[in-house]
PDB file of N, CA and C in Angstrom:
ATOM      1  N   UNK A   1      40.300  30.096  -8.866  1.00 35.00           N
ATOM      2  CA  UNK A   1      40.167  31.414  -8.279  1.00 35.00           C
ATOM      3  C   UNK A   1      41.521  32.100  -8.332  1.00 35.00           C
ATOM      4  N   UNK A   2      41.625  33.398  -9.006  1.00 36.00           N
ATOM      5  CA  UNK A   2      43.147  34.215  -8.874  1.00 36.00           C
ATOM      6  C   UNK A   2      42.911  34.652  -7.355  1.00 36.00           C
ATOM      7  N   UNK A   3      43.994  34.985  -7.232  1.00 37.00           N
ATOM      8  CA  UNK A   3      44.399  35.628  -6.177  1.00 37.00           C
ATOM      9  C   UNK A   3      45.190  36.743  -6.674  1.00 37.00           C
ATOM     10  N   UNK A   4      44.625  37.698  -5.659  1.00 37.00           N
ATOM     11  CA  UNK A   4      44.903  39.314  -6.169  1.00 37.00           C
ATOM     12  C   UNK A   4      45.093  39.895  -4.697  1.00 37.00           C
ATOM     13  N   UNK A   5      45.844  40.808  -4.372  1.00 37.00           N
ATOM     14  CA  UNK A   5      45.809  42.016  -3.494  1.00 37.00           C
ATOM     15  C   UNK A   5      44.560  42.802  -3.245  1.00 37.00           C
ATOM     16  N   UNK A   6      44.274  42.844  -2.295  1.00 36.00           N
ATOM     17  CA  UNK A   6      43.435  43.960  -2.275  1.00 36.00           C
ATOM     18  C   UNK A   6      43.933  45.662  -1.869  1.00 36.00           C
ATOM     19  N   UNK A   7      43.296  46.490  -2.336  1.00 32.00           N
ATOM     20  CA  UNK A   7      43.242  47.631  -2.366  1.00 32.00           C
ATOM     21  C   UNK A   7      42.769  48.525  -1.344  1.00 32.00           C
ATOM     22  N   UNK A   8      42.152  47.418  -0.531  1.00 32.00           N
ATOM     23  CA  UNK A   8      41.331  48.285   0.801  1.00 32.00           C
ATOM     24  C   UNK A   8      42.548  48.446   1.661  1.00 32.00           C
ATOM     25  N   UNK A   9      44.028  47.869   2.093  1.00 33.00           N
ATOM     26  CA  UNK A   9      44.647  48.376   2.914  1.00 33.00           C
ATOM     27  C   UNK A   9      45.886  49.085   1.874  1.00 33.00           C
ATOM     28  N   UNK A  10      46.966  49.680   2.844  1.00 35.00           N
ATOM     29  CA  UNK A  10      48.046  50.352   2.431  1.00 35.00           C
ATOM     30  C   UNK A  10      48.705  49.206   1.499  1.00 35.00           C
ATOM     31  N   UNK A  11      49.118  48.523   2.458  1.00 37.00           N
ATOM     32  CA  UNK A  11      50.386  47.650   1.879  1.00 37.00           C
ATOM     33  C   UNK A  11      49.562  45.874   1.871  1.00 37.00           C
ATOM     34  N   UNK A  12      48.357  45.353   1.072  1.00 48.00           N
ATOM     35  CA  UNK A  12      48.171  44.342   1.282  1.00 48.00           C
ATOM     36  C   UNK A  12      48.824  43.049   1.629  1.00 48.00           C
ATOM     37  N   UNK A  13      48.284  42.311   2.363  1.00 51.00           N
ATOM     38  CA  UNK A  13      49.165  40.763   2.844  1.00 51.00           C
ATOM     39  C   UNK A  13      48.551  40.158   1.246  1.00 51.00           C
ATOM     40  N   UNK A  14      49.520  39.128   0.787  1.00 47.00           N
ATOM     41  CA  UNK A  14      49.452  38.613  -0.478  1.00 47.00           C
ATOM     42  C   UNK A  14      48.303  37.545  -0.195  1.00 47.00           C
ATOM     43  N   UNK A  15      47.540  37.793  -1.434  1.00 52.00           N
ATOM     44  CA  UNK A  15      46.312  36.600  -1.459  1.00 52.00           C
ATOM     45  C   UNK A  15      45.186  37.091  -0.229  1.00 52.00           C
ATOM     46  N   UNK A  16      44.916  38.323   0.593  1.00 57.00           N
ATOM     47  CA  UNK A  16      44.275  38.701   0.995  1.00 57.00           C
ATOM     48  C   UNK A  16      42.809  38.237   0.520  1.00 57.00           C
ATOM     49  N   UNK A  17      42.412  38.236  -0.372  1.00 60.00           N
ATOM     50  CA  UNK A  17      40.826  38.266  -1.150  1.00 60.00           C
ATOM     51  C   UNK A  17      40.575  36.885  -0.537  1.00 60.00           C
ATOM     52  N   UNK A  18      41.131  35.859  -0.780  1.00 61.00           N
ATOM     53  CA  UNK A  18      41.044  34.669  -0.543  1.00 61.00           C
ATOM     54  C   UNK A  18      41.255  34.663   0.531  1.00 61.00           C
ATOM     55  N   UNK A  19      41.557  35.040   2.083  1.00 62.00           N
ATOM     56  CA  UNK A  19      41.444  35.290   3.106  1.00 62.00           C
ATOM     57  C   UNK A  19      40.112  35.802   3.478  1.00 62.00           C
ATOM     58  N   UNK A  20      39.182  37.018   2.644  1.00 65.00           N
ATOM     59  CA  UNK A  20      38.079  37.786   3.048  1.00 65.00           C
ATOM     60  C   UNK A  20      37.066  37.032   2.274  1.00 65.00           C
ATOM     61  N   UNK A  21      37.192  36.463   1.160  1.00 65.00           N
ATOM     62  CA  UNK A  21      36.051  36.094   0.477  1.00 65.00           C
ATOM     63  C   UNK A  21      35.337  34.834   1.173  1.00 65.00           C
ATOM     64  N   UNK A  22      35.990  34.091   1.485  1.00 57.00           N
ATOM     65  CA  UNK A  22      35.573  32.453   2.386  1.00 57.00           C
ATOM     66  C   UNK A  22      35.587  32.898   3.724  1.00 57.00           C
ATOM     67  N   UNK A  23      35.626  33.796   4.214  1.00 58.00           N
ATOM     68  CA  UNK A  23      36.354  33.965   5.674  1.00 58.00           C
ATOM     69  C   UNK A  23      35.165  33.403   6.847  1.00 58.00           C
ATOM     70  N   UNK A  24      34.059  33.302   6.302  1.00 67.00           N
ATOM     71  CA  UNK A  24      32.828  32.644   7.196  1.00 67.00           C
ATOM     72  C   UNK A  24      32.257  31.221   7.474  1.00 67.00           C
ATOM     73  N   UNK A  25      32.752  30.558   6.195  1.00 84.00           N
ATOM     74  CA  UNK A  25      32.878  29.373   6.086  1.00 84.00           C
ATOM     75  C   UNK A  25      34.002  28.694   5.090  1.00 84.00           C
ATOM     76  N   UNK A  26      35.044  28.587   5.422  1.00 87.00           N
ATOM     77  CA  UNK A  26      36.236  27.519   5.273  1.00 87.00           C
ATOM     78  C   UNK A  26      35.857  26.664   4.398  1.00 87.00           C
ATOM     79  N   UNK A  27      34.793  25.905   4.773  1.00 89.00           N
ATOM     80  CA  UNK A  27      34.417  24.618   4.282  1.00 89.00           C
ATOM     81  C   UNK A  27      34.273  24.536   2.552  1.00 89.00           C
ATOM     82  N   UNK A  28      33.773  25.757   1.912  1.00 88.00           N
ATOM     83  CA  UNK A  28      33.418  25.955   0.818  1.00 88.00           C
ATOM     84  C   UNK A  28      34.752  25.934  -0.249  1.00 88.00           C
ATOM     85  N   UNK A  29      35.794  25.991   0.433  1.00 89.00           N
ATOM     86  CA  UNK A  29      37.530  26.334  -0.448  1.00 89.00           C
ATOM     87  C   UNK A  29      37.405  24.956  -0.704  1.00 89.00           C
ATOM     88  N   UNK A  30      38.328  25.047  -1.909  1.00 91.00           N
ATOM     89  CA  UNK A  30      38.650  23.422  -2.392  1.00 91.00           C
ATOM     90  C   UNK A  30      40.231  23.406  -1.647  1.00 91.00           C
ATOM     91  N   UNK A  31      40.372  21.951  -1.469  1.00 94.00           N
ATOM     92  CA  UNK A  31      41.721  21.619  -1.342  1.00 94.00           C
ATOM     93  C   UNK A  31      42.777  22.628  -0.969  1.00 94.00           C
ATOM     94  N   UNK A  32      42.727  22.880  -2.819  1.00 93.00           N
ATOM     95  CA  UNK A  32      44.118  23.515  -3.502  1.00 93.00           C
ATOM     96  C   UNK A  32      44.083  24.728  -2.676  1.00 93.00           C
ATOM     97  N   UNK A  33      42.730  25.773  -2.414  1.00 89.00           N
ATOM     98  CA  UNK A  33      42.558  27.057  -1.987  1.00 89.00           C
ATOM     99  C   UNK A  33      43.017  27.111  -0.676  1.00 89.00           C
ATOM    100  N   UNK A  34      42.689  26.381   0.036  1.00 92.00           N
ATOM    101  CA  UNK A  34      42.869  25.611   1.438  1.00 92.00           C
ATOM    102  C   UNK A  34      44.465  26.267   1.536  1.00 92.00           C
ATOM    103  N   UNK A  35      44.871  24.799   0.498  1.00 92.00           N
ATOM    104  CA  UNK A  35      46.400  24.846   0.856  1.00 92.00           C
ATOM    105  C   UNK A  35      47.086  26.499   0.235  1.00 92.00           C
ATOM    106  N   UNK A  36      46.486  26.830  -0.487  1.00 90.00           N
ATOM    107  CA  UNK A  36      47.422  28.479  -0.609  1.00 90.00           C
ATOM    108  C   UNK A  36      46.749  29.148   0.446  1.00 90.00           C
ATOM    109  N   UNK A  37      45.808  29.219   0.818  1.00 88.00           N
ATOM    110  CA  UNK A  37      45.498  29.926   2.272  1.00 88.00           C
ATOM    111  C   UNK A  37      46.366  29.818   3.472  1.00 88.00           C
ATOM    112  N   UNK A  38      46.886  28.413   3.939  1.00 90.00           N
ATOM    113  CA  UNK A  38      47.899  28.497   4.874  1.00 90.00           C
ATOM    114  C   UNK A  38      49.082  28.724   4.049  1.00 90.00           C
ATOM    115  N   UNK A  39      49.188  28.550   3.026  1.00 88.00           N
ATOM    116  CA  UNK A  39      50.749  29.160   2.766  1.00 88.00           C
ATOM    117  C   UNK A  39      51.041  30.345   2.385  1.00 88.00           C
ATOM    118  N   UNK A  40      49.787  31.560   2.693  1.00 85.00           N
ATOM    119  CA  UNK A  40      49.834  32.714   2.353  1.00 85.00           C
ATOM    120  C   UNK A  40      50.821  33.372   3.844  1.00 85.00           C
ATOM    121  N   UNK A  41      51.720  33.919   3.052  1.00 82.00           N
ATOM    122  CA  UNK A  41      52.890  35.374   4.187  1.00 82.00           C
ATOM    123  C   UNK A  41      52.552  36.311   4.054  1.00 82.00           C
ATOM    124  N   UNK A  42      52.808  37.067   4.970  1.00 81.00           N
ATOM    125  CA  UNK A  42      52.462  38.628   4.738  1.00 81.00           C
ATOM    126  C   UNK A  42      53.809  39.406   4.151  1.00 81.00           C
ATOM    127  N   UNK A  43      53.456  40.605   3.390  1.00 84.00           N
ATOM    128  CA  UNK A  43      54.031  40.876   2.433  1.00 84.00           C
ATOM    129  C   UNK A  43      55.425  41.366   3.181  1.00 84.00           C
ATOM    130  N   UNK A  44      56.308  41.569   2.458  1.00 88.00           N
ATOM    131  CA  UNK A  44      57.961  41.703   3.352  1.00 88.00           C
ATOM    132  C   UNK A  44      57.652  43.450   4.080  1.00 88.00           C
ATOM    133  N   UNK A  45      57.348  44.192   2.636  1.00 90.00           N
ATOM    134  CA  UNK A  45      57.039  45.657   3.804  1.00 90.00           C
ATOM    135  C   UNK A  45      55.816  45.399   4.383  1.00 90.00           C
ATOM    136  N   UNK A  46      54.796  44.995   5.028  1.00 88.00           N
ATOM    137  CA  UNK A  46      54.079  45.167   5.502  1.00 88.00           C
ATOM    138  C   UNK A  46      54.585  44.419   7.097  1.00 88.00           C
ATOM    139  N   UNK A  47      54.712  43.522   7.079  1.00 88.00           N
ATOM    140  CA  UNK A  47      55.751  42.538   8.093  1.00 88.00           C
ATOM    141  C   UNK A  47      57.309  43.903   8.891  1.00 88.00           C
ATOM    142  N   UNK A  48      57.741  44.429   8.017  1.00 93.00           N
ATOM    143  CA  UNK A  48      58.299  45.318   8.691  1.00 93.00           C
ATOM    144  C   UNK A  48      57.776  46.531   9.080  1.00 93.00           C
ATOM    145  N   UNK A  49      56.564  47.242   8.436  1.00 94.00           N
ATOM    146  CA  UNK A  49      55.901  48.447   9.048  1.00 94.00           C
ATOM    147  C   UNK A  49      55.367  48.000  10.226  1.00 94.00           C
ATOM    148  N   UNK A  50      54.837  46.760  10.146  1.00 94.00           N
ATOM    149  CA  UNK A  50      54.346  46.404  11.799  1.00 94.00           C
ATOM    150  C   UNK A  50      55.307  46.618  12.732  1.00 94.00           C
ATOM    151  N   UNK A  51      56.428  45.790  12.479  1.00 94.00           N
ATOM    152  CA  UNK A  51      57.831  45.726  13.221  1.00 94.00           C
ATOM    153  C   UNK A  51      57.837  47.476  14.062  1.00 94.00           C
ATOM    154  N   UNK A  52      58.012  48.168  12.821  1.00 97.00           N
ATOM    155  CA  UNK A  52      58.193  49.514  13.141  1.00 97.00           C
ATOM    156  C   UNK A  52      57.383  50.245  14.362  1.00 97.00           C
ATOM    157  N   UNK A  53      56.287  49.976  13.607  1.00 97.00           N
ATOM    158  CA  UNK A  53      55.009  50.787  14.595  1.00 97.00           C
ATOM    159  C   UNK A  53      55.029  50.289  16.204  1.00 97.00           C
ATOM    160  N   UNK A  54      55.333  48.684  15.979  1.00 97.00           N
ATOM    161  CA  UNK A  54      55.423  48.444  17.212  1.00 97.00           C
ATOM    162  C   UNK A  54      56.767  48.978  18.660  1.00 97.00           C
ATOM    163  N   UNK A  55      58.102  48.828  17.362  1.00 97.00           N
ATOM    164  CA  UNK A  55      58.826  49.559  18.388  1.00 97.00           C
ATOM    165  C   UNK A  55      58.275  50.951  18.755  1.00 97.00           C
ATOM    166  N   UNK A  56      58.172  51.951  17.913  1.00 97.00           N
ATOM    167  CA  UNK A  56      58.006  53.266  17.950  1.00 97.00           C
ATOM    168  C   UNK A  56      56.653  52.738  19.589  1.00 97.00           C
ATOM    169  N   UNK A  57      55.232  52.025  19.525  1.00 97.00           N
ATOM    170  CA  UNK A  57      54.488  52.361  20.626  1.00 97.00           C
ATOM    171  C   UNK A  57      55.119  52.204  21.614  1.00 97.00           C
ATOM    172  N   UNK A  58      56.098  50.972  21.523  1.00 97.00           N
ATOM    173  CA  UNK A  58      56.871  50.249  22.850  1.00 97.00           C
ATOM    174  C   UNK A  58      57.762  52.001  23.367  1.00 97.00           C
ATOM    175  N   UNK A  59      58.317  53.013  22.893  1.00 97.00           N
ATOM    176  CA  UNK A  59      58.673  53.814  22.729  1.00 97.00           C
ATOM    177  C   UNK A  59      58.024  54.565  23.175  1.00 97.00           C
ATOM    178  N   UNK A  60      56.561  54.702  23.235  1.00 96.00           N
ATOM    179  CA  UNK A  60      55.597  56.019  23.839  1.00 96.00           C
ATOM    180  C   UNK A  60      55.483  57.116  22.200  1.00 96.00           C
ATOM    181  N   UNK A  61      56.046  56.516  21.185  1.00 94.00           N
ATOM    182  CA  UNK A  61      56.411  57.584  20.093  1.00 94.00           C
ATOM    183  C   UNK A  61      55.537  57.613  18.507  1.00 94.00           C
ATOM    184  N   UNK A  62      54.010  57.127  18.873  1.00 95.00           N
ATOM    185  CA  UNK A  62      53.553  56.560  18.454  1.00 95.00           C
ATOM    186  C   UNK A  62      52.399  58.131  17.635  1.00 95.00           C
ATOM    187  N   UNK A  63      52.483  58.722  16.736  1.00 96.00           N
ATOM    188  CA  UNK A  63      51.521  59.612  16.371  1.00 96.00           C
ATOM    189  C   UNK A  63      49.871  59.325  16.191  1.00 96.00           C
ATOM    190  N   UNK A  64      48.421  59.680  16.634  1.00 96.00           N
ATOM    191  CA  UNK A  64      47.569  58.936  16.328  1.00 96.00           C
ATOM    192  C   UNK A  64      47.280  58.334  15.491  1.00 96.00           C
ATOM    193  N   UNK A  65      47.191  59.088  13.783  1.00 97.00           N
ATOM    194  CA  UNK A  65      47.419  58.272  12.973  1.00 97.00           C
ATOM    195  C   UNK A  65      48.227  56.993  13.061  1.00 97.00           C
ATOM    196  N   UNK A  66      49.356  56.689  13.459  1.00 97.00           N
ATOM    197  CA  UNK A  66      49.816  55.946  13.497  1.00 97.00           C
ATOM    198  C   UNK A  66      49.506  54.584  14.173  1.00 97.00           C
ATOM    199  N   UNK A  67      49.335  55.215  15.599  1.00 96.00           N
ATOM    200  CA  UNK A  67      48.420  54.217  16.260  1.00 96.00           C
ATOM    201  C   UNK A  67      47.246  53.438  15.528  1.00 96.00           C
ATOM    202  N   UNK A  68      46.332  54.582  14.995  1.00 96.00           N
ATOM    203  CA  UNK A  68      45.056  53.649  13.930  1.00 96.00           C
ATOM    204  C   UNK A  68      46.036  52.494  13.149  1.00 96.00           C
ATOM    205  N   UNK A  69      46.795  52.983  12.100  1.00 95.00           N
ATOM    206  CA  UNK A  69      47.530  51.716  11.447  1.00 95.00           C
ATOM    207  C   UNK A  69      47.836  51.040  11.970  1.00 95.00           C
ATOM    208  N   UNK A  70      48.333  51.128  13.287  1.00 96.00           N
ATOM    209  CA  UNK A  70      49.131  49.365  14.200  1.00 96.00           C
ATOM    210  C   UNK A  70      47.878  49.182  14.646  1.00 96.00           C
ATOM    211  N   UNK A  71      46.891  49.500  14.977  1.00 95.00           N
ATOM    212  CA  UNK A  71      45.827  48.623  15.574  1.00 95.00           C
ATOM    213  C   UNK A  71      45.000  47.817  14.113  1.00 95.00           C
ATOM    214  N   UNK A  72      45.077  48.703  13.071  1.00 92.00           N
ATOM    215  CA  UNK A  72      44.616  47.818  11.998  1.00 92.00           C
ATOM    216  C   UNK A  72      44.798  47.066  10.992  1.00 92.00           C
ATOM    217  N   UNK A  73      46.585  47.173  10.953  1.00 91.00           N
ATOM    218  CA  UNK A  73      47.554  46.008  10.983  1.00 91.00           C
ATOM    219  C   UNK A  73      47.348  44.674  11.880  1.00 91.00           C
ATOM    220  N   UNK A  74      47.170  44.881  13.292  1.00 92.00           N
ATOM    221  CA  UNK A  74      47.241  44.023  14.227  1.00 92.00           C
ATOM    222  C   UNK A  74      45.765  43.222  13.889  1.00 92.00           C
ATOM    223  N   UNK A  75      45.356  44.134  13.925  1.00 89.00           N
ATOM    224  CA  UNK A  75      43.140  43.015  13.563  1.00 89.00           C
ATOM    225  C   UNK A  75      43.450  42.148  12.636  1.00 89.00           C
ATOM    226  N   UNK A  76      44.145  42.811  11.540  1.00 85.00           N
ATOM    227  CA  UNK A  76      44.079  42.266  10.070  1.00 85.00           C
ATOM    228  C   UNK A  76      45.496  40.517   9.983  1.00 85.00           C
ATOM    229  N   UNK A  77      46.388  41.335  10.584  1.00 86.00           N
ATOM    230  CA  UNK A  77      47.011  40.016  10.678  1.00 86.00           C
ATOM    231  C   UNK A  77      46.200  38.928  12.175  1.00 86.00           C
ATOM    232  N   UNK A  78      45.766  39.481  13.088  1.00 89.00           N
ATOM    233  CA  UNK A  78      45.056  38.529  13.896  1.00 89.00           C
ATOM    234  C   UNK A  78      43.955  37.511  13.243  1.00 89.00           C
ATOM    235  N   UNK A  79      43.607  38.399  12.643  1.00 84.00           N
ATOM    236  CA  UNK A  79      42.136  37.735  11.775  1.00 84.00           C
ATOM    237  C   UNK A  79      42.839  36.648  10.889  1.00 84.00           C
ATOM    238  N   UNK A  80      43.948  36.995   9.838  1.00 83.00           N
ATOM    239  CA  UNK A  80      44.454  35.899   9.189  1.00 83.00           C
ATOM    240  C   UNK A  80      45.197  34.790  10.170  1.00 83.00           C
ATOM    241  N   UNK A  81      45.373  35.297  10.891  1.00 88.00           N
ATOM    242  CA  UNK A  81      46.316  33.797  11.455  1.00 88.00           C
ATOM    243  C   UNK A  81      45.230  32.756  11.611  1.00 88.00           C
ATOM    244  N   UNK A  82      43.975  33.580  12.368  1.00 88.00           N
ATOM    245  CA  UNK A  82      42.852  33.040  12.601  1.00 88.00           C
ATOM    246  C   UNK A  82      42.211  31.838  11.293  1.00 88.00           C
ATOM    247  N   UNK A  83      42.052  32.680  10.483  1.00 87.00           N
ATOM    248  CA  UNK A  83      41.524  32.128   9.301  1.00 87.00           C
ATOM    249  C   UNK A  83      42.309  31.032   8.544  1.00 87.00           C
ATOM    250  N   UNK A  84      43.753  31.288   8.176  1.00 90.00           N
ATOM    251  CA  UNK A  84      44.815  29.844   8.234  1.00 90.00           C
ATOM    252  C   UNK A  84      44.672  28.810   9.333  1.00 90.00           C
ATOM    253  N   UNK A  85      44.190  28.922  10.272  1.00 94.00           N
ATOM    254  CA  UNK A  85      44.702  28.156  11.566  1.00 94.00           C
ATOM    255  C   UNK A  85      43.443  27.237  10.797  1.00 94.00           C
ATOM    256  N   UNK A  86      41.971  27.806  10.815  1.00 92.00           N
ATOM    257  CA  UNK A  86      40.338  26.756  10.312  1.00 92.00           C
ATOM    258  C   UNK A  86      40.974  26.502   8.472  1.00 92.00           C
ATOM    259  N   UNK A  87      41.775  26.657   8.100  1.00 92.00           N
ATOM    260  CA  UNK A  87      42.023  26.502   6.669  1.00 92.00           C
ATOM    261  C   UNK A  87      42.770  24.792   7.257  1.00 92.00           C
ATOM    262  N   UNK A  88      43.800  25.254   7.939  1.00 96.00           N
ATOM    263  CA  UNK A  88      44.792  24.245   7.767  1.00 96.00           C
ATOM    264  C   UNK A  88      43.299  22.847   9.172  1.00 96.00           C
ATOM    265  N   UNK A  89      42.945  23.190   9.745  1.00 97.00           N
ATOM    266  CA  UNK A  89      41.971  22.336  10.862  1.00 97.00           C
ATOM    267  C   UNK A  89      41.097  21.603   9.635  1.00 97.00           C
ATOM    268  N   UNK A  90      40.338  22.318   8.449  1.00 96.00           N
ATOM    269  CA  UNK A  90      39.805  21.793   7.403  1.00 96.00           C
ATOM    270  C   UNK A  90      40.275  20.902   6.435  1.00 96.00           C
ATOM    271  N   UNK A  91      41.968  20.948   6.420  1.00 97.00           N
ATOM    272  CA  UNK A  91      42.387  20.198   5.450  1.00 97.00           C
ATOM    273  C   UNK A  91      42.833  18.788   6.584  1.00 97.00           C
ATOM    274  N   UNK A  92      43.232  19.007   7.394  1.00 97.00           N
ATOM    275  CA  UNK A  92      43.288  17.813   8.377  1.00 97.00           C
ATOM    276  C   UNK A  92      41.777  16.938   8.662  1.00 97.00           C
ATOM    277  N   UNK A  93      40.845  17.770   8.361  1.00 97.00           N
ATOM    278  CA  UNK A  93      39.718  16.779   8.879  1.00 97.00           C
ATOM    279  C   UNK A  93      39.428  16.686   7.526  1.00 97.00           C
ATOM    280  N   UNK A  94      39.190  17.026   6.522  1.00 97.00           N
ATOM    281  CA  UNK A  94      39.335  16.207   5.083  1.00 97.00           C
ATOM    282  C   UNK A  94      39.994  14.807   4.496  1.00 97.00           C
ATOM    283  N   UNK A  95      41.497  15.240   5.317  1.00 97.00           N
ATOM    284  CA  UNK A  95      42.581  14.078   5.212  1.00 97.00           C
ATOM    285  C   UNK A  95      41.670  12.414   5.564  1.00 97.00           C
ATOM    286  N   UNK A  96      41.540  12.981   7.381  1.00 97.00           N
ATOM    287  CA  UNK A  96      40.958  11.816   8.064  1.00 97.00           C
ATOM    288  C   UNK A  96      39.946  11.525   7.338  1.00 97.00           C
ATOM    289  N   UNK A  97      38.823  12.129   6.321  1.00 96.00           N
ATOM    290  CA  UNK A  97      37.407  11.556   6.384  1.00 96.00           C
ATOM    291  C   UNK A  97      38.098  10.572   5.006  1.00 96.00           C
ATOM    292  N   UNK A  98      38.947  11.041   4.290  1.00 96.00           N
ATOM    293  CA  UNK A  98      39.366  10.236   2.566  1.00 96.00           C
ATOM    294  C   UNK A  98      39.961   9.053   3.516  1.00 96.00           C
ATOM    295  N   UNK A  99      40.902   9.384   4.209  1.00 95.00           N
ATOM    296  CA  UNK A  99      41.369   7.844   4.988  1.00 95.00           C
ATOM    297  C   UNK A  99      40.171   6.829   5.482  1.00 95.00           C
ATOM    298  N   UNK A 100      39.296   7.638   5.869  1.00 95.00           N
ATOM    299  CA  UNK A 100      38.282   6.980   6.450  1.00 95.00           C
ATOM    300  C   UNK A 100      37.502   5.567   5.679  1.00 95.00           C
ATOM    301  N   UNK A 101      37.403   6.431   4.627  1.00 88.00           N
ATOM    302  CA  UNK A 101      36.553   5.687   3.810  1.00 88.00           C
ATOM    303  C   UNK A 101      37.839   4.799   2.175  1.00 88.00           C
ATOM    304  N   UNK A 102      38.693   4.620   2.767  1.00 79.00           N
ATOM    305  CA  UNK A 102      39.632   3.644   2.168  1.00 79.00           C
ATOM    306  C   UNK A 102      39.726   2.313   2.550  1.00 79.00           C
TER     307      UNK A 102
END
């Protein structure tokens, strides 16, 4: 499976697709997908526009538009941490079942 950016946000987190495409069941990624799923970062400007938006609300200085983007920055990285956290829980209970049966 490539991994590509997606186009649906401004500044995509890298390997996004592979974040949205499995995102219901984990179980279906092989291994390898697994493991680039938790080792996916979010992209360097996107990691700092958050930064930004967030001082500016902490600030009161927040334009609505703007606000929409930090709240859909915030879903979007919530959702991935989410989705790494059952990536990396899947490759640990994989580990145990191959040990298992050694």
């Amino acid at each position: 499976m490539a991994l590509q950016d997606s186009s649906e946000t401004t500044m995509p987190i890298q390997g996004e697709n592979l974040l949205n495409e499995y995102g219901k069941d984990i179980s279906l990624l092989s291994d390898e997908e697994l493991e680039i799923l938790v080792s996916i970062r979010v992209a360097p400007e996107q990691d700092e526009r958050l930064h930004c938006l967030l001082e500016m609300h902490r600030d009161g200085a927040l334009e609505p538009s703007e606000q929409a983007e930090l709240e859909r920055l915030m879903t979007l990285f919530e959702g991935n941490v989410l989705k790494q956290s059952q990536a990396g829980a899947e490759l640990a209970r994989r580990k145990r079942l191959r040990a298992a049966h050694v």
